[in-house]
Coordinates of C-alpha atoms in Angstrom, one line a residue:
P728 CA 243.6 80.9 250.6
T729 CA 241.3 80.8 247.7
M730 CA 240.9 83.9 245.4
A731 CA 237.4 84.5 246.9
E732 CA 238.9 84.5 250.4
T733 CA 241.7 86.9 249.2
V734 CA 239.0 89.2 247.7
K735 CA 237.1 89.2 251.0
V736 CA 240.2 90.0 253.1
L737 CA 241.4 92.7 250.7
G738 CA 237.9 94.2 250.6
L739 CA 238.0 94.7 254.4
Y740 CA 241.3 96.6 254.1
A741 CA 240.1 98.5 251.0
R742 CA 237.2 100.0 252.9
R743 CA 239.4 101.6 255.6
E744 CA 239.9 105.3 255.6
P745 CA 242.2 106.7 254.5
P746 CA 242.6 104.1 251.8
E747 CA 246.0 102.8 250.9
L748 CA 247.0 102.8 247.2
D749 CA 248.7 99.4 247.4
V750 CA 245.7 97.8 249.0
L751 CA 243.3 99.3 246.4
Q752 CA 245.6 98.0 243.6
A753 CA 245.7 94.5 245.0
Y754 CA 241.9 94.5 245.7
G755 CA 241.2 95.7 242.1
A756 CA 243.4 93.1 240.6
A757 CA 241.8 90.4 242.7
L758 CA 238.3 91.5 241.8
A759 CA 239.2 91.4 238.1
Q760 CA 240.6 87.9 238.5
V761 CA 237.3 86.6 239.9
G762 CA 235.3 88.2 237.1
R763 CA 234.0 91.3 239.0
A764 CA 235.1 93.7 236.4
Q765 CA 232.7 96.6 237.4
D766 CA 233.9 96.4 241.0
A767 CA 237.5 96.3 239.8
I768 CA 236.9 99.4 237.7
A769 CA 235.4 101.2 240.6
T770 CA 238.3 100.2 242.8
F771 CA 241.0 101.3 240.3
E772 CA 239.1 104.6 239.8
R773 CA 239.2 105.1 243.5
A774 CA 242.9 104.4 243.4
S775 CA 243.3 106.9 240.6
A776 CA 241.6 109.6 242.5
L777 CA 244.0 109.0 245.4
D778 CA 247.0 109.3 243.1
P779 CA 246.3 110.4 239.5
S780 CA 250.1 110.3 238.7
N781 CA 250.3 106.6 239.3
A782 CA 250.9 104.8 235.9
M783 CA 250.2 101.4 237.3
T784 CA 246.7 102.4 238.3
S785 CA 246.0 103.5 234.8
A786 CA 247.6 100.3 233.4
N787 CA 245.6 98.1 235.8
L788 CA 242.4 99.9 234.9
G789 CA 243.2 99.6 231.2
T790 CA 243.8 95.8 231.7
V791 CA 240.2 95.4 233.1
Y792 CA 238.8 97.2 230.1
L793 CA 241.0 95.0 227.8
M794 CA 239.6 91.9 229.6
R795 CA 236.1 93.3 228.9
G796 CA 236.9 93.8 225.2
D797 CA 236.7 97.6 225.3
L798 CA 239.8 98.2 223.2
V799 CA 239.3 101.9 222.7
R800 CA 239.1 102.6 226.5
A801 CA 241.9 100.2 227.2
R802 CA 244.2 101.9 224.6
E803 CA 243.4 105.3 226.1
L804 CA 244.3 104.1 229.6
M805 CA 247.5 102.4 228.5
E806 CA 248.6 105.4 226.5
A807 CA 247.9 107.5 229.7
A808 CA 250.1 105.1 231.7
L809 CA 252.9 105.6 229.2
R810 CA 252.6 109.4 229.4
L811 CA 252.9 109.1 233.2
E812 CA 255.7 106.5 233.1
P813 CA 257.2 105.5 229.7
G814 CA 258.8 102.4 231.2
T815 CA 255.5 100.7 232.1
A816 CA 256.0 97.3 230.5
R817 CA 252.4 96.2 231.2
A818 CA 251.1 99.1 229.1
H819 CA 253.3 98.1 226.1
N820 CA 252.2 94.5 226.4
A821 CA 248.5 95.5 226.4
L822 CA 249.0 97.9 223.5
G823 CA 250.6 95.0 221.7
V824 CA 247.5 92.9 222.3
I825 CA 245.3 95.7 221.2
A826 CA 247.3 96.2 218.0
K827 CA 247.3 92.5 217.2
R828 CA 243.5 92.3 217.7
G829 CA 243.2 95.3 215.4
G830 CA 245.2 93.5 212.7
H831 CA 248.4 95.6 213.2
T832 CA 250.9 92.8 213.7
E833 CA 254.1 94.9 213.2
A834 CA 252.9 97.5 215.7
A835 CA 252.1 94.7 218.1
I836 CA 255.6 93.2 217.7
G837 CA 257.1 96.7 218.3
H838 CA 255.2 97.1 221.6
W839 CA 256.1 93.6 222.8
K840 CA 259.7 94.1 222.0
R841 CA 259.7 97.3 224.0
A842 CA 257.9 95.5 226.9
V843 CA 260.5 92.7 226.9
E844 CA 263.3 95.3 227.0
L845 CA 261.6 96.9 230.1
N846 CA 260.8 93.6 231.8
P847 CA 262.7 90.6 230.4
Q848 CA 260.8 88.2 232.6
D849 CA 257.3 89.2 231.6
W850 CA 256.1 85.8 230.7
D851 CA 252.9 87.0 228.9
T852 CA 254.8 89.3 226.7
L853 CA 257.5 86.7 225.9
F854 CA 254.8 84.3 224.9
N855 CA 252.8 86.8 222.9
L856 CA 255.9 88.0 221.0
G857 CA 257.4 84.6 220.3
S858 CA 254.0 83.2 219.2
V859 CA 253.3 86.0 216.8
L860 CA 256.8 86.0 215.4
R861 CA 256.5 82.3 214.8
T862 CA 253.0 82.7 213.2
V863 CA 254.3 85.3 210.7
G864 CA 257.2 83.0 209.7
R865 CA 259.9 84.6 211.7
S866 CA 260.8 81.5 213.7
A867 CA 264.5 82.3 214.1
E868 CA 263.6 85.7 215.6
A869 CA 260.9 84.0 217.8
H870 CA 263.3 81.4 219.2
P871 CA 265.1 83.4 221.9
Y872 CA 261.8 84.7 223.3
L873 CA 260.2 81.3 223.3
K874 CA 263.3 79.8 224.8
R875 CA 263.3 82.3 227.6
F876 CA 259.6 81.7 228.2
S877 CA 260.0 77.9 228.3
E878 CA 263.0 78.1 230.7
G879 CA 261.4 80.5 233.1
A880 CA 257.6 80.7 233.1
P881 CA 256.1 79.0 236.1
P882 CA 254.3 75.8 235.0
A883 CA 251.5 76.3 237.5
L884 CA 250.5 79.4 235.7
Y885 CA 251.6 78.7 232.1
G886 CA 251.3 74.9 231.8
P887 CA 249.3 74.8 228.5
D888 CA 251.4 77.6 226.9
L889 CA 254.6 75.8 228.0
Q890 CA 253.4 72.6 226.3
K891 CA 252.7 74.6 223.1
V892 CA 256.1 76.2 223.1
T893 CA 257.8 72.8 223.8
R894 CA 256.0 71.4 220.8
W895 CA 256.9 74.4 218.6
M896 CA 260.5 74.3 219.6
G897 CA 260.7 70.6 219.0
S898 CA 259.2 70.9 215.5
S899 CA 261.6 73.7 214.6
S900 CA 264.8 71.8 215.4

């Protein structure tokens, strides 16, 4: 099914009463992927009302704000996710992105390293960390992260990034 079809089906389930948290999470993520940020925010806020203690809801909501460029709100939500569940790798990855965008490279690296510790197969984090380490001249430190990314990231989702990493690793040998 296309993403639009997925959104349509999930929307039917998301309108059921009582709502199910997992359905709202999936629906919010699908809405965000098709560019319906405001609807995604409303859906994640509904999920948050259902279970305010769910760290992933906060991280998902923060991700939508990050996608919209609202770094202040995204940071607030990611920090809230970490207060609820310190092991939320997605929140550390997002805080790394926010730190990097704010010019705080070392803070970004710290968040990404923590995210990789929590989830060693988070392809976005491995790419972010390896790329930035390489950019700041720490290629030897970047190598294991980029190697793990190149060996495991699905080509259908990460094709262009895999090509970059292959070029980088070829030029550093």
